[in-house]
Coordinates of C-alpha atoms and ligand atoms in Angstrom, one line a residue:
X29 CA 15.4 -19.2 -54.3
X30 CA 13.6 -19.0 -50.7
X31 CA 12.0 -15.7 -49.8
X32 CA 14.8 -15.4 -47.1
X33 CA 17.8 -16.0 -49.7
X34 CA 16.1 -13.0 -51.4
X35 CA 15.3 -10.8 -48.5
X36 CA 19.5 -11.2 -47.6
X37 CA 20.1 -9.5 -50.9
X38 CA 17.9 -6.7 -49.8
X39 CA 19.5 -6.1 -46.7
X40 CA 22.6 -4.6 -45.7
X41 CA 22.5 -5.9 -41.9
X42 CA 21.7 -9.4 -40.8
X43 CA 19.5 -12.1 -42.0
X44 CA 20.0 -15.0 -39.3
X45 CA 18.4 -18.2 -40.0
X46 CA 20.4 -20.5 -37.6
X47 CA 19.3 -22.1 -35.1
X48 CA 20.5 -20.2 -31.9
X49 CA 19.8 -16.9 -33.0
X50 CA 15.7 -18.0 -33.4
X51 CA 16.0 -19.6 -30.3
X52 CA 17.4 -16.3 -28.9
X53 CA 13.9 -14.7 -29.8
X54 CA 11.0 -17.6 -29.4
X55 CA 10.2 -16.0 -25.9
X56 CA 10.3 -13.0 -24.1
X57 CA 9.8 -12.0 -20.4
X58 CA 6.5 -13.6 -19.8
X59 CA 7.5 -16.9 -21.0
X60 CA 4.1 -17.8 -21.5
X61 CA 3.8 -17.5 -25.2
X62 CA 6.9 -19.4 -28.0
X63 CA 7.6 -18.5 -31.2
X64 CA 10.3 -19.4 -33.0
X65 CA 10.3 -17.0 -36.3
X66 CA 12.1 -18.3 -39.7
X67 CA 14.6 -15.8 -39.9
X68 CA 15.8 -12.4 -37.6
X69 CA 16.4 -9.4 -39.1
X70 CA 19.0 -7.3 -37.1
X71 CA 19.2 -4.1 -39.5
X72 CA 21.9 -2.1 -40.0
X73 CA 19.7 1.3 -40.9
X74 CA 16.8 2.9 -41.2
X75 CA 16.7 1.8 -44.9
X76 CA 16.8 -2.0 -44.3
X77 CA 14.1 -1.4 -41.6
X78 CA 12.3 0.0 -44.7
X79 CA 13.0 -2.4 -47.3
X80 CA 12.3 -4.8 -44.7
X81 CA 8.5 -3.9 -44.5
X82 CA 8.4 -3.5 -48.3
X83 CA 9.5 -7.0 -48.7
X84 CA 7.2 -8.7 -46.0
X85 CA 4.4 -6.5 -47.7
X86 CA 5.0 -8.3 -51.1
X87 CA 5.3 -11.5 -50.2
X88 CA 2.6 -11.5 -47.7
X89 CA 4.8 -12.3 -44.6
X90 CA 4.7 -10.5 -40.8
X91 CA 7.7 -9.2 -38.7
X92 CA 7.5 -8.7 -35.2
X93 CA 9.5 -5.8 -33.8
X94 CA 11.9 -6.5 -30.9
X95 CA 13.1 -4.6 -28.5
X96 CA 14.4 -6.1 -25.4
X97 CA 11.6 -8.6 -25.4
X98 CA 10.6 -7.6 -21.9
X99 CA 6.8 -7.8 -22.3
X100 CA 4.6 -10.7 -21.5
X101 CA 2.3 -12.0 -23.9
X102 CA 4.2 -12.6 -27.3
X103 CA 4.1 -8.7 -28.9
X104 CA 7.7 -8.9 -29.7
X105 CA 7.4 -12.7 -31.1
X106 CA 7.4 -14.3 -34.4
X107 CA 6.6 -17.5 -36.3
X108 CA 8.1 -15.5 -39.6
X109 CA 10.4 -12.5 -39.2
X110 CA 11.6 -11.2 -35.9
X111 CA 12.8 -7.5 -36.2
X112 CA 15.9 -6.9 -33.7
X113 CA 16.2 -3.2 -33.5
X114 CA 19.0 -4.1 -31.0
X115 CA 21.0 -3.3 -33.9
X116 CA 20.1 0.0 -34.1
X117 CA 21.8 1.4 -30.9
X118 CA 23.6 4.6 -31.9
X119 CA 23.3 7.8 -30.0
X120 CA 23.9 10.6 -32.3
X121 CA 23.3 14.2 -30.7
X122 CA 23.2 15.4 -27.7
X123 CA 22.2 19.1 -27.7
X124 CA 23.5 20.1 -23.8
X125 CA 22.0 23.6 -24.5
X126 CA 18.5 22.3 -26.2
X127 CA 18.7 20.2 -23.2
X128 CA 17.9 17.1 -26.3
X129 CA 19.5 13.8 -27.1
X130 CA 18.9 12.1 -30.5
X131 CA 19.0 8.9 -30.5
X132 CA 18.0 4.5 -32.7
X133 CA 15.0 3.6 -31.3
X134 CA 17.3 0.2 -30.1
X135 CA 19.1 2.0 -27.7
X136 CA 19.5 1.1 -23.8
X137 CA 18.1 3.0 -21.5
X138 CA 21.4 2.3 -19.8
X139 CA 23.6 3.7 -22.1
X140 CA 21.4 6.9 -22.7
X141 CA 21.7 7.6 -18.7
X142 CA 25.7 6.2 -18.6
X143 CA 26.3 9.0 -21.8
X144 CA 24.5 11.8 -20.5
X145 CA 26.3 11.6 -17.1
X146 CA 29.2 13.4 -17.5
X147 CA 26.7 16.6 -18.6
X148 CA 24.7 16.3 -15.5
X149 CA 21.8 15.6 -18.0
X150 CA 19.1 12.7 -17.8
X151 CA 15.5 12.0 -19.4
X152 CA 12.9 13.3 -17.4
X153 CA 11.3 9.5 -16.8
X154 CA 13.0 6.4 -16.3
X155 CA 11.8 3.2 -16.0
X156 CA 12.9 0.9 -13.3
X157 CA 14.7 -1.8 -15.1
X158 CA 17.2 0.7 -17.6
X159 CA 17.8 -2.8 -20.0
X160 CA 14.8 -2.1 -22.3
X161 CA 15.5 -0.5 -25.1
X162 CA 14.2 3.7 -26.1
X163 CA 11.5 2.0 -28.7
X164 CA 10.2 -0.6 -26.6
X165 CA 9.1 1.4 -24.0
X166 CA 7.8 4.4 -26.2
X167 CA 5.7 1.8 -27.6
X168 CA 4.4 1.0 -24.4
X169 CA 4.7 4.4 -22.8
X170 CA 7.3 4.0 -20.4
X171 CA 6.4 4.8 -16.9
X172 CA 8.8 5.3 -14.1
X173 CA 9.1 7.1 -10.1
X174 CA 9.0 10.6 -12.2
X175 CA 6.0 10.2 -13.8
X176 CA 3.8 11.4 -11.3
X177 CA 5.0 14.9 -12.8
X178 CA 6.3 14.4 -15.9
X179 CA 4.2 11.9 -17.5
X180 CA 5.7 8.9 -19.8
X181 CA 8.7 8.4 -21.4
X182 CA 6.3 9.0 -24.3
X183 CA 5.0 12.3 -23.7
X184 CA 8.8 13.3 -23.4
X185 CA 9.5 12.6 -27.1
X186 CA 10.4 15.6 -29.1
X187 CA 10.2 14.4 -32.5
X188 CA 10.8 10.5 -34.1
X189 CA 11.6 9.1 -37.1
X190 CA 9.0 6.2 -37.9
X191 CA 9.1 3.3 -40.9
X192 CA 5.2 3.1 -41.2
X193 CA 3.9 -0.5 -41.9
X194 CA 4.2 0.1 -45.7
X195 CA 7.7 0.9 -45.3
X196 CA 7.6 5.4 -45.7
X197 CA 10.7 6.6 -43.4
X198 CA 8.6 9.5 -42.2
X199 CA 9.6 12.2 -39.5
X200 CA 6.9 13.0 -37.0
X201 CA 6.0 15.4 -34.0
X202 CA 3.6 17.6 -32.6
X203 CA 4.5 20.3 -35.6
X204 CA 4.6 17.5 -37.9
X205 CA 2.9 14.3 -39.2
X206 CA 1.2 14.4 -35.9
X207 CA -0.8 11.2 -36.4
X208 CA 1.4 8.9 -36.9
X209 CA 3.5 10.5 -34.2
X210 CA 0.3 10.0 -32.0
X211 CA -0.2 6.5 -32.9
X212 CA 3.0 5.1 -32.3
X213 CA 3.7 6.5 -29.3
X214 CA 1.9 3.8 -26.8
X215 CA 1.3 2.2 -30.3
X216 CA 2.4 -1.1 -28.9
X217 CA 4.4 -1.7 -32.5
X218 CA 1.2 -1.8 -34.3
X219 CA 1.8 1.2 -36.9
X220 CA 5.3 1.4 -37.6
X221 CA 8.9 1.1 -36.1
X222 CA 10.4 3.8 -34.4
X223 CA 14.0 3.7 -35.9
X224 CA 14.8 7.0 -34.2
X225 CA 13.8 9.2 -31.3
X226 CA 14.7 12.8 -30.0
X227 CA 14.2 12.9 -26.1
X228 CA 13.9 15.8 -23.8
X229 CA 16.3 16.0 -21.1
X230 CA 16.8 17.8 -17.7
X231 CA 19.6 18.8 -15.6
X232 CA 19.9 16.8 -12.5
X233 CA 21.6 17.4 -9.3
X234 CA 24.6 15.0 -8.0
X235 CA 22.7 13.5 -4.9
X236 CA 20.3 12.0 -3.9
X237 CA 18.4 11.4 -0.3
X238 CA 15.7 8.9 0.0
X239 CA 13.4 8.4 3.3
X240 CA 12.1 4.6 3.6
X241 CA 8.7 5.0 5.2
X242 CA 6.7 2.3 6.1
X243 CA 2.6 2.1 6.5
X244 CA 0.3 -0.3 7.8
X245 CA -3.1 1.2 6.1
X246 CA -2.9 1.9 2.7
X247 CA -6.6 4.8 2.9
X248 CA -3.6 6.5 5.0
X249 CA -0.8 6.0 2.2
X250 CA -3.1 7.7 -0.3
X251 CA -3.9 10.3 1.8
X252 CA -0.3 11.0 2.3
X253 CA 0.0 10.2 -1.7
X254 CA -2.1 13.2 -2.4
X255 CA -0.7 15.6 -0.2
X256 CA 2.8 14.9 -1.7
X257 CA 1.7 14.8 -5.3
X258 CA -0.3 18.0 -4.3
X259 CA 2.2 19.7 -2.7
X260 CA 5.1 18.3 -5.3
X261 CA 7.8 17.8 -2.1
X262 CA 9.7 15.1 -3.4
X263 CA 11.0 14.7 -7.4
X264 CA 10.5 10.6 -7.1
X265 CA 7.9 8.7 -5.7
X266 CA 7.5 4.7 -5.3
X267 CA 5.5 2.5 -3.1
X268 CA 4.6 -1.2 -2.5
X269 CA 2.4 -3.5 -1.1
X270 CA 4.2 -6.2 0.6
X271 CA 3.1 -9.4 2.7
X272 CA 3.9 -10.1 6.1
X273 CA 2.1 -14.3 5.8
X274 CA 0.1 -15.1 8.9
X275 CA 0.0 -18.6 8.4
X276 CA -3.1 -20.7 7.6
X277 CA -6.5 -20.0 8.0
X278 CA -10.2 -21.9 7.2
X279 CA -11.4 -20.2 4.1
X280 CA -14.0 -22.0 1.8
X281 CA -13.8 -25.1 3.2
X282 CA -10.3 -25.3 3.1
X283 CA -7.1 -23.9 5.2
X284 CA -5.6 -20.9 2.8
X285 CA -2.5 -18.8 3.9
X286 CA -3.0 -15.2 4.6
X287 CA -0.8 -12.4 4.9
X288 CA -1.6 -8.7 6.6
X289 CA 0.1 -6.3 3.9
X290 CA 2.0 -3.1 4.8
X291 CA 3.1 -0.7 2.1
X292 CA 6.9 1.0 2.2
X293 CA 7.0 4.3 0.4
X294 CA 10.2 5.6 -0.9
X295 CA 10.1 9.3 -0.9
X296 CA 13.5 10.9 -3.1
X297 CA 14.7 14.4 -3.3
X298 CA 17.6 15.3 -5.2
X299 CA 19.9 17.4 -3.7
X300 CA 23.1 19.4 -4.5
X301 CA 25.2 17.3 -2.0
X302 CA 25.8 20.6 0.2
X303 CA 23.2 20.1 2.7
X304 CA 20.6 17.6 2.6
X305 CA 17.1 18.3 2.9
X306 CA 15.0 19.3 5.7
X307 CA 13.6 16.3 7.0
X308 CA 11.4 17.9 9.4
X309 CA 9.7 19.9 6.5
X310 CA 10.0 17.2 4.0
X311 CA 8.5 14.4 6.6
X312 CA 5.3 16.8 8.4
X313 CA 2.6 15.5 8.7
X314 CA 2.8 12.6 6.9
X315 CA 1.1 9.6 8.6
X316 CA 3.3 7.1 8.0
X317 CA 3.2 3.7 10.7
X318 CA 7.8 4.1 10.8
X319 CA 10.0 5.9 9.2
X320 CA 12.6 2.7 8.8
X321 CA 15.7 4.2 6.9
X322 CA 17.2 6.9 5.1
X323 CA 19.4 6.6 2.1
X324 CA 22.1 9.5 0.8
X325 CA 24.1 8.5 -2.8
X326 CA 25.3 9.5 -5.8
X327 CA 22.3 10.6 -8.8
X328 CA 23.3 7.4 -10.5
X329 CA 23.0 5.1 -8.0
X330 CA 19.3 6.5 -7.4
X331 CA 19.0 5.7 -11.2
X332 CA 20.3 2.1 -11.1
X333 CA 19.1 1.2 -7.5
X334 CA 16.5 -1.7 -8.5
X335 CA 19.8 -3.2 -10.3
X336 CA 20.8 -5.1 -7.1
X337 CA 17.2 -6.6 -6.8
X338 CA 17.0 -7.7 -10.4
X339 CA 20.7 -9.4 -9.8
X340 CA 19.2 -11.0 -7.3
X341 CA 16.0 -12.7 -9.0
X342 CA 18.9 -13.3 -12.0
X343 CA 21.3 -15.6 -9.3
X344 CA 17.7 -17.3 -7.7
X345 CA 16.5 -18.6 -10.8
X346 CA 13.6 -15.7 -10.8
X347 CA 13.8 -14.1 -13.8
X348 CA 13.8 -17.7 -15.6
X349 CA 10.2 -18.1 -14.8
X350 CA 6.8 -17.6 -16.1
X351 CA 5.6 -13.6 -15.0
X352 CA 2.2 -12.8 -16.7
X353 CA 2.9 -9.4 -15.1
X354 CA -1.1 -8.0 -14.6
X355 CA -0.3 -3.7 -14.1
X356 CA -3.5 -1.0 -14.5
X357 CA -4.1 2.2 -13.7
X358 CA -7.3 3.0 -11.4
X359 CA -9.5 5.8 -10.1
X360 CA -8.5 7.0 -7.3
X361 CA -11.8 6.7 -5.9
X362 CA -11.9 2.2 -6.4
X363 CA -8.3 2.2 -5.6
X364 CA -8.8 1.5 -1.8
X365 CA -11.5 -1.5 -2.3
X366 CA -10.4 -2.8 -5.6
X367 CA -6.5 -2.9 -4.0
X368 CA -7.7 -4.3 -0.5
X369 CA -10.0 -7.2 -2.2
X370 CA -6.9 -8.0 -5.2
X371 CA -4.3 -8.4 -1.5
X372 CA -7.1 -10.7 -0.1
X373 CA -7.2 -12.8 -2.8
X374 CA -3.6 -13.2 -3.3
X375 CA -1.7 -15.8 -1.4
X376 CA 1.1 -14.5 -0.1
X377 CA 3.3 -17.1 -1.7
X378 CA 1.9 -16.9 -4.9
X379 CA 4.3 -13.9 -5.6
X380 CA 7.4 -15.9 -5.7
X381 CA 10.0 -13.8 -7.0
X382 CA 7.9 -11.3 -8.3
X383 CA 6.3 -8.1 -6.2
X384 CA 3.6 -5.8 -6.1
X385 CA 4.2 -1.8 -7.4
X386 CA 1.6 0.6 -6.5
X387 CA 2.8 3.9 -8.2
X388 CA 0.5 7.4 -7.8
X389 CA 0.1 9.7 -11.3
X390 CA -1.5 13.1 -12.3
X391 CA -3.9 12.5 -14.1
X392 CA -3.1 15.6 -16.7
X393 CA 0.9 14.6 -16.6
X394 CA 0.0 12.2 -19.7
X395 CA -1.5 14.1 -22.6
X396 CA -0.8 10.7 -24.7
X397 CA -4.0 10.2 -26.8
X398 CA -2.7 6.3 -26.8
X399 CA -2.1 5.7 -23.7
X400 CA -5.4 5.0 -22.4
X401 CA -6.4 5.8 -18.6
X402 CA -9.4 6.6 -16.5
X403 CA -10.0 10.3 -16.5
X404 CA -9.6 12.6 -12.8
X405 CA -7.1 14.2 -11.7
X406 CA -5.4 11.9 -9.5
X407 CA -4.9 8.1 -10.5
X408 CA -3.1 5.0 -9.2
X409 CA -1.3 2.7 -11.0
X410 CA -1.3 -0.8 -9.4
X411 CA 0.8 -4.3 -10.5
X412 CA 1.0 -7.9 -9.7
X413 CA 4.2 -8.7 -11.1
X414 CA 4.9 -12.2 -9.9
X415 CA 7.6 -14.8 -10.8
X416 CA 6.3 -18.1 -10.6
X417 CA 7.6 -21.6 -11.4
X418 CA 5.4 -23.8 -14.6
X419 CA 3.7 -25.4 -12.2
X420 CA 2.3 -22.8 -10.5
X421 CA 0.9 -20.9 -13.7
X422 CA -2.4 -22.9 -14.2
X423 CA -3.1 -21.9 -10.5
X424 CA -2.0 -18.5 -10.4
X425 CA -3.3 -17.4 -14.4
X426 CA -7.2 -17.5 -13.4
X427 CA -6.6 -15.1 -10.2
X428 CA -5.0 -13.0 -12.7
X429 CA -7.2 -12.7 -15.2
X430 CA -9.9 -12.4 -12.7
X431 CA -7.8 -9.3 -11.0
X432 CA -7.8 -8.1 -14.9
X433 CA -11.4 -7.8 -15.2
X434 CA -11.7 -6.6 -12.1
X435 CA -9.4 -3.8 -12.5
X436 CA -11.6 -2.4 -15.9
X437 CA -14.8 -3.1 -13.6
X438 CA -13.0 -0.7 -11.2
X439 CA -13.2 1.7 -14.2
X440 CA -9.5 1.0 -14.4
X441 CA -7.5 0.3 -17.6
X442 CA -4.5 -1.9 -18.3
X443 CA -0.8 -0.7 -19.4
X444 CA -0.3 -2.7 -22.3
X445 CA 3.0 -4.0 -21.8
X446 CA 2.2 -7.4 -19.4
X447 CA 0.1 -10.1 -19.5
X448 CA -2.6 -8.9 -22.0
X449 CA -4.7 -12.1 -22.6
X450 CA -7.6 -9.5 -24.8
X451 CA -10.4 -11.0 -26.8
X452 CA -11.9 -8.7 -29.7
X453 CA -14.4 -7.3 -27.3
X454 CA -11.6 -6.4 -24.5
X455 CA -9.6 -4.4 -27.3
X456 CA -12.9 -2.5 -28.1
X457 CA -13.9 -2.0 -24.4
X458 CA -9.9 -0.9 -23.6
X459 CA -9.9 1.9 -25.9
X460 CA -13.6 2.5 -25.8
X461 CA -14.2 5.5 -28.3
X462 CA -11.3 6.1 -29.6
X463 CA -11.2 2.0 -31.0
X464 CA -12.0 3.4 -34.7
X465 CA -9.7 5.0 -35.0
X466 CA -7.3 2.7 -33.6
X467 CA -8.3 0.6 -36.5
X468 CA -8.3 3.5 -39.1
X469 CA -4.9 4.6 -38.4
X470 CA -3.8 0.6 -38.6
X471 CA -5.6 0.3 -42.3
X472 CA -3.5 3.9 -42.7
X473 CA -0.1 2.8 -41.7
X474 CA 0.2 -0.7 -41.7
X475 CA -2.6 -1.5 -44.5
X476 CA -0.9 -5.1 -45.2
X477 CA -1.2 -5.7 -41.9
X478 CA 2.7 -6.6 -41.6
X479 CA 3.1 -5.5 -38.0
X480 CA 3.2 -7.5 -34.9
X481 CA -0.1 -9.3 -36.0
X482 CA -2.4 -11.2 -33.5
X483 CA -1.5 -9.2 -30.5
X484 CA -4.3 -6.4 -31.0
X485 CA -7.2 -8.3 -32.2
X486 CA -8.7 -5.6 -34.6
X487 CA -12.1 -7.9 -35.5
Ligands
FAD27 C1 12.2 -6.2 -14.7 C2 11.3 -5.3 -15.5 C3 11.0 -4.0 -15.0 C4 10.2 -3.2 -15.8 N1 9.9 -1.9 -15.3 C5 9.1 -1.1 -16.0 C6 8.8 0.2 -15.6 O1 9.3 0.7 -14.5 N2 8.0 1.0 -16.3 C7 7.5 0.6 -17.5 O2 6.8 1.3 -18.1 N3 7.7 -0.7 -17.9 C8 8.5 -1.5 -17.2 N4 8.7 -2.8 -17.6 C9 8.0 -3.2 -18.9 C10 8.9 -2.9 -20.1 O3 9.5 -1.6 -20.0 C11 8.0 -2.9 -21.3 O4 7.5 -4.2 -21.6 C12 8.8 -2.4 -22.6 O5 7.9 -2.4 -23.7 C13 9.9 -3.4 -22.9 O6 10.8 -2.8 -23.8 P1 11.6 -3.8 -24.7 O7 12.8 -3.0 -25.3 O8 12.0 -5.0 -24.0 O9 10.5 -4.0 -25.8 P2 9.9 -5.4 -26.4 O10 9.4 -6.2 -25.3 O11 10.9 -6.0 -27.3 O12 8.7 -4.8 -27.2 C14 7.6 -4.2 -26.6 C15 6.6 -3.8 -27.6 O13 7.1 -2.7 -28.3 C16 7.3 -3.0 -29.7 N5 8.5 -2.4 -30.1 C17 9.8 -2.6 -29.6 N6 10.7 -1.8 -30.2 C18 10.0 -1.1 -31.1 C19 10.4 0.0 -32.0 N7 11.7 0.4 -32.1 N8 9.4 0.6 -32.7 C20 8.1 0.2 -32.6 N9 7.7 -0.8 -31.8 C21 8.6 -1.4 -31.0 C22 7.2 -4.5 -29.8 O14 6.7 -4.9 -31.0 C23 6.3 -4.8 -28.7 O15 4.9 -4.6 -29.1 C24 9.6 -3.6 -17.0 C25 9.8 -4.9 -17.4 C26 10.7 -5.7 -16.7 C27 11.0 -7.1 -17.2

């Protein structure tokens, strides 16, 4: 009997060894890095998820956890077991008083926001693409346009309900077992699998107004950036850097295209659909180059409004190819130089289907121990997220990488969830003092090193 006959009797959900549903799971987002695993697991409880672990333990085999397999660099991949937690995608309480929704750790984003709609209840952080799953993003963090004020998804867990590496179904939360619930969260899947998570919500109103502004020097934006973090006038913030391409010009030798960059910002109040906002009050004295457009709508059509953009890279052919997505989170003191030299750097074209996020934080909105960033009080969180075709990888991956060093040169640090390509030494430097106990807790909770190996290199 193979280990996967044997591992079926174990389990009361799925054990798929045919062919499509590996090939379903050799890649995810990045499609930079294949696996194909021997067998997916798609569990049908918390149990399996635990006998699962107990299993691979004993017979000396890995599982990757899935999610949505939206990251880049192979953290959700397999060459042995691939854990779908997809299959784990029931919402059980909502607590419209307690202003609290319980809910699998494989559950949409999208069906969270679609269920608490009718209650005029959402999470307080939402990330721009809803089609990644509850666990997949508290493992990462989960950032979104709120989180400037409210942190990560992460920090706006209540309680979860983990299976540690060896297997222990174990509640955690501040009150409780607060380790392990400080290690998974932003624990990148490498300490257990979060089968179950109780998330805050808030009440929202029914509308929305948005004002498109649009800037031509980004030492302005920030300045504008702070004042509206500082004086907290709008519930959503999101900006961009985008190229206008200038053509050709001599540049070592050779003729490179250029671009000058501008940088919309997307300012969002909710309102109560009455009357909207003031826009004189909401708008003075910000220094913005035009004020291009202003968007009224529904709450959920805020929620859901990078939908039409992703449908769009879907129908190109954009979200088929390679995006080693490169996203960190600098001091706001670098930001200006480290920002203008990255834009410099970057051919215009070299984006493709992709674009380039700059999102403003607090720095004491996190209090995630896990989620490591540079400290101050005001930070900014800056992305290359490009979409390029094969051919265009070997070109494009060096200026990446090199934008990545630059960015922890900066005295920035990288969100975990993109193109991660870490030696030993960068894992070390990334989580500088708290890196023994990063690999403490992973002897703790995962001490047959069952979880998601290879990603964090731990020697
Ligand atoms: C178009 C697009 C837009 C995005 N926008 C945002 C954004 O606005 N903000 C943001 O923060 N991120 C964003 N991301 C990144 C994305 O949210 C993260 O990569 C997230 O981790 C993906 O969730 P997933 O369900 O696809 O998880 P996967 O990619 O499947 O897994 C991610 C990691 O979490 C682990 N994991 C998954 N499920 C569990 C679980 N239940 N328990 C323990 N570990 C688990 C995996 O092992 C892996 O290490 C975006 C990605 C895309 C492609």
């Amino acid at each position: 009997m193979t280990w996967v006959t044997e591992l079926a009797r174990e389990i009361s959900g799925q054990v798929l060894t045919d062919e499509a549903s590996r090939q379903a799971v050799a890649t995810d987002f990045g499609r930079l890095v294949v696996r194909k695993p021997q067998a997916v697991v798609r569990p049908a409880s918390t149990e399996d998820v635990s006998r699962l672990l107990k299993f691979a333990a004993k017979h000396q085999l890995t599982v990757a956890t899935r999610g949505a397999g939206h990251s880049q660099t192979g953290q959700s991949l397999s060459d042995q077991i691939v854990l779908d937690v997809t299959s784990l995608d029931q919402i059980n309480q909502q607590d419209d008083q307690g202003l609290a929704v319980v809910c699998q750790g494989g559950v949409k984003w999208r069906a969270l926001v679609e269920r608490l709609a009718p209650s005029a209840l959402s999470p307080l952080v939402l990330t721009n693409n809803l089609d990644v799953t509850v666990g997949g993003t508290l493992s990462s963090a989960g950032l979104g346009v709120a989180s400037w004020r409210f942190g990560t998804q992460a920090d706006n867990c209540l309680e979860l309900e983990v299976v540690t590496g060896a297997g222990e179904i174990v509640p955690c939360s501040t009150a409780q077992n607060r380790e392990l619930f400080d290690a998974v969260r932003a624990g990148m899947g490498q300490f257990g699998v979060i089968t179950e998570a109780t998330l805050k919500l808030r009440r929202h109103r029914a509308k929305f107004r948005s004002y498109y502004l649009l800037y031509d020097d980004l030492n302005v934006l920030l300045g504008d950036l702070k004042l509206l973090m500082t004086e907290e006038r709008f519930e959503y913030v999101e900006s961009w850097c985008v190229p206008c391409p200038q053509g050709f010009r001599k540049a070592g030798g050779q003729r490179q295209p250029f671009a000058q960059w501008f940088y919309p910002l997307h300012l969002t109040a909710e309102t109560d659909g009455t009357a909207g906002p003031d826009t004189g009050e909401k708008l003075r004295g910000l220094k913005f180059y035009r004020h291009v457009h202003t968007e009224d709508g529904e709450i959920g059509e805020f929620f859901t409004r990078l939908d039409p953009l992703f449908a769009l890279w879907k129908q190109a052919g954009f979200w088929d190819f390679t995006h080693p997505w490169m996203e960190c989170v600098l001091p706001w003191h670098t930001a200006p130089v480290y920002i203008g030299q990255m834009l410099q750097m970057m051919p215009p074209q070299a984006l493709a289907g992709g674009h380039i996020l700059l999102w403003p934080a607090r720095g004491g909105a996190s209090s995630l121990p896990m989620f490591v960033r540079p400290p101050g009080d005001f930070l900014i969180g800056f992305g290359i997220l490009p979409a390029i075709p094969k051919n265009f990888v070997n070109d494009l991956l060096p200026r990446l990488n090199q934008a990545s060093q630059a960015s922890m040169m900066a005295g920035g640090k990288r969100y975990l969830s993109g193109w991660i390509p870490f030696a030993h030494g960068d894992w070390r430097a990334h989580f500088a003092e708290l890196w023994p106990t990063v690999v403490k807790l992973k002897k703790q909770f995962d001490p047959s090193g069952v979880l998601n190996p290879g990603f964090v290199k731990y020697e």
